[in-house]
Amino acid sequence: MKRFIRISALILALCLLFASCNRTPKYRDDVKTSELADSIKLKIEGGDKLTEIDASFMQSSMGIDATEYEDFSVFITVVGTSINEFGIFRVKDEAQAEELKGKLQDYIDLRNEAWMPEYLPEEYPKLKNAEIKSAGLYVMYAVLSDSEKEAAFKELENMLVK
């Protein structure tokens, strides 16, 4: 009987352990992308010099129709030799998030294909290693240095986890 109790206790403990490890975070869906972007810009060197682009610029330069999304904030470098850029979109649902990730990847791929190696070679790793991540109903892409990208995605996560 003692053996049965020990085995049962062990099985129960393992079930609880695995259940707690499989917890996915719950994300807020009520944060304005401009609020997120303001906080993320503080994590980027020269973030205060980034320029916000509007829907028409996004359509013409990125091929993305911003009116399809609940909210968006996209910032690029207009003046200087940095290619820092990031964007945050709030989507309607998970399916739209996946679709947007594909569009953002197409945009990043196009930028990579058009890159001229002799132009700012020290900046190319930012574009080459650009990333896209999602947190609930928010999708973010980042063309930043590895450390700034890590800080930006961490800030996004911190601001959205309930």
XYZ file of N, CA and C in Angstrom:
486
model
N 0.816 -1.186 0.000
C 0.000 0.000 0.000
C 0.873 1.269 0.000
N 1.949 1.258 0.785
C 2.840 2.405 0.835
C 3.452 2.665 -0.546
N 3.780 1.577 -1.227
C 4.367 1.700 -2.566
C 3.366 2.353 -3.523
N 2.125 1.970 -3.454
C 1.080 2.533 -4.297
C 0.921 4.039 -4.024
N 0.940 4.419 -2.769
C 0.803 5.831 -2.384
C 1.997 6.630 -2.901
N 3.201 6.083 -2.781
C 4.397 6.776 -3.258
C 4.361 6.962 -4.777
N 3.997 5.924 -5.476
C 3.926 6.006 -6.939
C 2.852 7.006 -7.354
N 1.715 6.977 -6.692
C 0.626 7.922 -6.999
C 1.071 9.354 -6.726
N 1.769 9.565 -5.620
C 2.250 10.901 -5.275
C 3.267 11.379 -6.314
N 4.136 10.491 -6.759
C 5.124 10.834 -7.767
C 4.449 11.209 -9.090
N 3.469 10.423 -9.491
C 2.736 10.705 -10.732
C 2.014 12.043 -10.630
N 1.387 12.297 -9.506
C 0.686 13.566 -9.296
C 1.661 14.745 -9.351
N 2.809 14.598 -8.715
C 3.817 15.662 -8.720
C 4.315 15.933 -10.143
N 4.548 14.883 -10.917
C 5.001 15.053 -12.296
C 3.930 15.732 -13.153
N 2.672 15.349 -12.935
C 1.578 15.988 -13.682
C 1.511 17.478 -13.380
N 1.643 17.843 -12.115
C 1.616 19.249 -11.729
C 2.806 20.003 -12.317
N 3.962 19.375 -12.318
C 5.158 19.995 -12.876
C 4.987 20.268 -14.364
N 4.520 19.270 -15.105
C 4.338 19.444 -16.544
C 3.241 20.444 -16.849
N 2.199 20.470 -16.064
C 1.109 21.427 -16.281
C 1.595 22.858 -16.068
N 2.431 23.075 -15.080
C 2.922 24.433 -14.815
C 3.931 24.875 -15.869
N 4.659 23.960 -16.467
C 5.647 24.306 -17.487
C 4.984 24.665 -18.812
N 3.780 24.201 -19.035
C 3.098 24.401 -20.303
C 2.233 25.656 -20.297
N 2.411 26.527 -19.356
C 1.594 27.721 -19.234
C 2.015 28.754 -20.280
N 1.060 29.201 -21.088
C 1.355 30.260 -22.046
C 0.896 31.578 -21.447
N 1.671 32.614 -21.674
C 1.304 33.897 -21.055
C 0.015 34.453 -21.631
N -0.687 35.199 -20.814
C -1.891 35.924 -21.242
C -1.458 37.346 -21.558
N -1.889 37.834 -22.708
C -1.482 39.160 -23.142
C -2.648 40.135 -23.113
N -2.330 41.367 -22.798
C -3.308 42.443 -22.883
C -3.595 42.712 -24.358
N -4.756 43.267 -24.640
C -5.080 43.639 -26.014
C -5.608 45.077 -26.090
N -5.336 45.846 -25.027
C -5.879 47.196 -24.924
C -4.817 48.295 -24.902
N -3.586 47.960 -25.243
C -2.504 48.938 -25.202
C -2.340 49.550 -26.596
N -2.279 50.855 -26.668
C -2.072 51.521 -27.951
C -0.658 51.229 -28.441
N -0.532 51.020 -29.732
C 0.798 50.741 -30.287
C 1.726 51.938 -30.091
N 1.173 53.136 -30.058
C 2.015 54.323 -29.838
C 2.629 54.303 -28.439
N 1.877 53.799 -27.460
C 2.407 53.660 -26.095
C 3.558 52.662 -26.065
N 3.353 51.536 -26.729
C 4.396 50.510 -26.804
C 5.636 51.082 -27.497
N 5.405 51.770 -28.616
C 6.520 52.313 -29.394
C 7.303 53.349 -28.597
N 6.604 54.194 -27.858
C 7.302 55.211 -27.057
C 8.242 54.566 -26.050
N 7.787 53.500 -25.446
C 8.607 52.801 -24.462
C 9.772 52.062 -25.133
N 9.501 51.475 -26.279
C 10.538 50.731 -27.003
C 11.609 51.668 -27.541
N 11.221 52.860 -27.987
C 12.205 53.816 -28.505
C 13.253 54.171 -27.456
N 12.878 54.113 -26.194
C 13.830 54.401 -25.116
C 14.916 53.328 -25.021
N 14.671 52.160 -25.572
C 15.624 51.044 -25.530
C 16.577 51.053 -26.730
N 16.369 52.007 -27.644
C 17.138 52.056 -28.887
C 18.012 53.307 -28.890
N 19.288 53.126 -29.174
C 20.172 54.291 -29.285
C 19.682 55.162 -30.442
N 19.431 56.419 -30.159
C 18.896 57.318 -31.181
C 17.415 57.103 -31.449
N 16.743 56.394 -30.565
C 15.317 56.118 -30.748
C 14.474 57.371 -30.833
N 14.921 58.414 -30.165
C 14.179 59.680 -30.187
C 14.275 60.379 -31.541
N 15.183 59.924 -32.394
C 15.348 60.525 -33.711
C 14.631 59.737 -34.809
N 14.011 58.637 -34.443
C 13.259 57.862 -35.427
C 12.002 58.624 -35.828
N 11.598 58.438 -37.073
C 10.437 59.142 -37.620
C 9.290 58.162 -37.828
N 8.113 58.553 -37.364
C 6.929 57.711 -37.549
C 6.418 57.887 -38.972
N 6.089 56.777 -39.612
C 5.557 56.865 -40.978
C 4.050 56.654 -40.949
N 3.386 57.212 -41.960
C 1.937 57.112 -42.009
C 1.505 55.965 -42.926
N 0.207 55.770 -43.010
C -0.353 54.648 -43.763
C -0.013 54.704 -45.246
N -0.013 55.892 -45.837
C 0.272 55.976 -47.272
C 1.734 55.644 -47.562
N 2.640 56.115 -46.705
C 4.056 55.780 -46.870
C 4.254 54.276 -46.698
N 3.549 53.700 -45.723
C 3.661 52.262 -45.479
C 3.180 51.476 -46.694
N 2.068 51.908 -47.282
C 1.535 51.226 -48.465
C 2.532 51.286 -49.617
N 3.113 52.466 -49.852
C 4.007 52.613 -50.997
C 5.386 51.996 -50.769
N 5.905 52.057 -49.547
C 7.263 51.555 -49.320
C 7.301 50.112 -48.838
N 6.275 49.695 -48.110
C 6.286 48.351 -47.536
C 5.307 47.401 -48.223
N 4.361 47.962 -48.960
C 3.341 47.129 -49.590
C 2.335 46.587 -48.585
N 2.164 47.291 -47.475
C 1.245 46.846 -46.423
C 0.156 47.897 -46.255
N -1.091 47.446 -46.338
C -2.235 48.335 -46.164
C -2.558 48.440 -44.679
N -2.153 49.541 -44.073
C -2.302 49.736 -42.628
C -3.764 49.776 -42.187
N -4.671 50.109 -43.099
C -6.084 50.197 -42.722
C -6.681 48.836 -42.374
N -5.979 47.762 -42.692
C -6.451 46.415 -42.365
C -6.279 46.088 -40.880
N -5.507 46.898 -40.169
C -5.146 46.570 -38.793
C -5.802 47.512 -37.797
N -6.001 47.024 -36.600
C -6.664 47.778 -35.546
C -5.878 49.041 -35.176
N -4.556 48.922 -35.153
C -3.692 50.019 -34.740
C -2.285 49.686 -35.224
N -1.476 50.700 -35.450
C -0.088 50.455 -35.859
C 0.776 51.662 -35.534
N 2.056 51.402 -35.338
C 3.074 52.436 -35.165
C 4.350 51.898 -35.796
N 4.836 52.591 -36.817
C 6.049 52.170 -37.522
C 7.015 53.346 -37.529
N 8.255 53.076 -37.159
C 9.283 54.105 -37.074
C 10.503 53.697 -37.897
N 11.029 54.664 -38.647
C 12.210 54.422 -39.470
C 13.219 55.548 -39.249
N 14.441 55.311 -39.685
C 15.464 56.343 -39.676
C 15.377 57.091 -40.996
N 15.193 58.392 -40.922
C 15.108 59.215 -42.124
C 16.423 59.969 -42.336
N 17.033 60.416 -41.246
C 18.268 61.188 -41.319
C 19.361 60.422 -40.587
N 20.520 60.300 -41.217
C 21.655 59.644 -40.571
C 22.083 58.393 -41.306
N 23.027 57.700 -40.711
C 23.595 56.515 -41.352
C 23.141 55.219 -40.704
N 22.177 55.281 -39.821
C 21.625 54.083 -39.187
C 20.431 53.602 -40.008
N 20.200 52.313 -40.012
C 19.016 51.788 -40.696
C 17.989 51.278 -39.680
N 18.071 51.750 -38.444
C 17.135 51.315 -37.410
C 15.694 51.515 -37.865
N 14.881 50.513 -37.545
C 13.484 50.538 -37.955
C 12.734 49.501 -37.131
N 11.516 49.835 -36.745
C 10.658 48.840 -36.108
C 9.212 49.239 -36.290
N 8.348 48.259 -36.173
C 6.924 48.520 -36.295
C 6.140 47.584 -35.400
N 5.033 48.093 -34.889
C 4.140 47.309 -34.041
C 2.735 47.434 -34.609
N 2.065 46.315 -34.758
C 0.711 46.281 -35.282
C -0.186 45.531 -34.298
N -1.408 46.027 -34.102
C -2.408 45.265 -33.342
C -3.392 44.715 -34.371
N -3.543 43.406 -34.348
C -4.372 42.720 -35.334
C -5.695 42.277 -34.703
N -6.575 41.769 -35.540
C -7.906 41.341 -35.077
C -7.878 39.969 -34.417
N -7.054 39.074 -34.978
C -7.028 37.699 -34.480
C -5.725 37.014 -34.888
N -5.583 35.780 -34.450
C -4.346 35.023 -34.707
C -4.109 34.788 -36.196
N -5.180 34.559 -36.945
C -5.037 34.335 -38.389
C -4.466 35.576 -39.075
N -4.956 36.744 -38.679
C -4.442 37.980 -39.263
C -2.991 38.218 -38.840
N -2.643 37.798 -37.623
C -1.257 37.923 -37.158
C -0.327 37.107 -38.051
N -0.724 35.881 -38.364
C 0.110 35.030 -39.219
C 0.237 35.608 -40.622
N -0.848 36.145 -41.133
C -0.828 36.771 -42.457
C 0.101 37.984 -42.466
N 0.015 38.795 -41.424
C 0.883 39.976 -41.322
C 2.348 39.576 -41.214
N 2.634 38.534 -40.454
C 4.022 38.072 -40.347
C 4.581 37.743 -41.729
N 3.764 37.122 -42.560
C 4.192 36.808 -43.927
C 4.474 38.063 -44.741
N 3.600 39.065 -44.617
C 3.801 40.330 -45.343
C 5.053 41.048 -44.862
N 5.271 41.032 -43.550
C 6.477 41.674 -43.009
C 7.729 40.938 -43.458
N 7.664 39.610 -43.512
C 8.818 38.838 -43.984
C 9.091 39.151 -45.448
N 8.046 39.294 -46.248
C 8.219 39.672 -47.657
C 8.915 41.030 -47.765
N 8.506 41.968 -46.917
C 9.119 43.301 -46.909
C 10.608 43.211 -46.537
N 10.920 42.457 -45.500
C 12.316 42.300 -45.077
C 13.126 41.605 -46.165
N 12.549 40.584 -46.794
C 13.239 39.884 -47.883
C 13.531 40.837 -49.044
N 12.554 41.671 -49.379
C 12.734 42.642 -50.459
C 13.858 43.622 -50.126
N 13.885 44.099 -48.890
C 14.949 45.006 -48.452
C 16.320 44.322 -48.547
N 16.379 43.053 -48.153
C 17.640 42.307 -48.227
C 18.097 42.141 -49.676
N 17.163 41.833 -50.560
C 17.504 41.643 -51.976
C 17.998 42.944 -52.607
N 17.465 44.071 -52.160
C 17.830 45.372 -52.739
C 19.092 45.966 -52.113
N 19.574 45.379 -51.027
C 20.720 45.948 -50.309
C 21.969 45.926 -51.182
N 22.701 47.029 -51.205
C 23.971 47.103 -51.915
C 25.085 46.896 -50.890
N 25.886 45.836 -51.029
C 26.894 45.490 -50.020
C 27.890 46.590 -49.691
N 28.184 47.463 -50.651
C 29.156 48.517 -50.388
C 28.561 49.700 -49.621
N 27.247 49.715 -49.478
C 26.575 50.810 -48.784
C 26.417 50.451 -47.304
N 27.055 51.189 -46.430
C 26.976 50.990 -44.978
C 27.077 49.506 -44.566
N 28.197 48.866 -44.903
C 28.327 47.436 -44.594
C 28.175 47.121 -43.106
N 28.516 48.085 -42.226
C 28.402 47.836 -40.785
C 26.934 47.806 -40.324
N 26.033 48.336 -41.148
C 24.610 48.354 -40.800
C 23.866 47.116 -41.307
N 24.426 46.435 -42.294
C 23.712 45.311 -42.914
C 23.315 44.204 -41.940
N 24.123 43.867 -40.933
C 23.687 42.808 -40.014
C 22.320 43.081 -39.375
N 21.969 44.337 -39.179
C 20.653 44.666 -38.629
C 19.543 44.170 -39.548
N 19.711 44.403 -40.840
C 18.708 43.975 -41.813
C 18.749 42.466 -42.020
N 19.949 41.953 -42.130
C 20.124 40.513 -42.346
C 19.504 39.705 -41.200
N 19.598 40.219 -39.979
C 19.092 39.513 -38.799
C 17.774 40.080 -38.280
N 17.053 40.814 -39.128
C 15.765 41.384 -38.722
C 14.843 40.255 -38.246
N 14.005 40.584 -37.271
C 13.112 39.577 -36.697
C 11.681 40.083 -36.616
N 10.784 39.113 -36.581
C 9.358 39.378 -36.420
C 8.877 38.503 -35.276
N 8.174 39.104 -34.322
C 7.641 38.346 -33.188
C 6.224 38.803 -32.913
N 5.477 37.927 -32.262
C 4.128 38.314 -31.868
C 3.930 38.049 -30.382
N 3.011 38.821 -29.818
C 2.620 38.678 -28.414
C 1.118 38.926 -28.364
N 0.367 37.856 -28.351
C -1.084 38.003 -28.388
C -1.516 38.608 -29.709
N -2.248 39.713 -29.643
C -2.745 40.370 -30.849
C -1.782 41.411 -31.412
N -0.566 41.435 -30.932
C 0.429 42.396 -31.398
C 1.520 41.677 -32.176
N 1.899 42.272 -33.303
C 2.993 41.750 -34.124
C 4.011 42.873 -34.247
N 5.262 42.530 -34.018
C 6.332 43.525 -34.095
C 7.455 43.011 -34.978
N 7.999 43.894 -35.797
C 9.218 43.578 -36.539
C 10.280 44.575 -36.115
N 11.534 44.156 -36.204
C 12.630 45.015 -35.762
C 13.852 44.827 -36.656
N 14.335 45.944 -37.175
C 15.605 46.014 -37.899
C 16.508 46.840 -36.987
N 17.147 46.149 -36.056
C 17.954 46.776 -35.014
C 19.169 45.911 -34.731
N 20.105 46.432 -33.960
C 21.232 45.606 -33.522
C 20.675 44.485 -32.653
N 21.449 43.437 -32.486
C 20.973 42.293 -31.699
C 20.582 42.693 -30.283
N 21.399 43.517 -29.634
C 21.095 43.902 -28.249
C 19.861 44.794 -28.176
N 19.709 45.715 -29.128
C 18.536 46.581 -29.132
C 17.274 45.792 -29.476
N 17.416 44.856 -30.375
C 16.282 44.001 -30.752
C 15.811 43.197 -29.549
N 16.759 42.616 -28.834
C 16.428 41.838 -27.640
C 15.722 42.720 -26.602
N 16.240 43.912 -26.389
C 15.636 44.832 -25.421
C 14.243 45.269 -25.878
N 14.077 45.506 -27.171
C 12.789 45.946 -27.710
C 11.728 44.857 -27.556
N 12.068 43.634 -27.915
C 11.105 42.533 -27.799
C 10.788 42.240 -26.329
N 11.787 42.372 -25.476
C 11.555 42.157 -24.047
C 10.612 43.235 -23.492
N 10.793 44.465 -23.925
C 9.911 45.558 -23.478
C 8.480 45.324 -23.963
N 8.338 44.890 -25.203
C 7.005 44.562 -25.736
C 6.333 43.513 -24.856
N 7.071 42.462 -24.570
C 6.557 41.372 -23.735
C 6.182 41.882 -22.344
N 7.073 42.641 -21.736
C 6.823 43.154 -20.385
C 5.577 44.047 -20.325
N 5.357 44.831 -21.366
C 4.232 45.746 -21.362
C 2.891 45.054 -21.637
N 2.958 43.861 -22.234
C 1.720 43.192 -22.632
C 1.301 42.024 -21.761
N 2.240 41.420 -21.049
C 1.880 40.271 -20.200
C 0.999 40.742 -19.055
N -0.117 40.031 -18.886
C -1.062 40.379 -17.800
C -0.509 39.977 -16.457
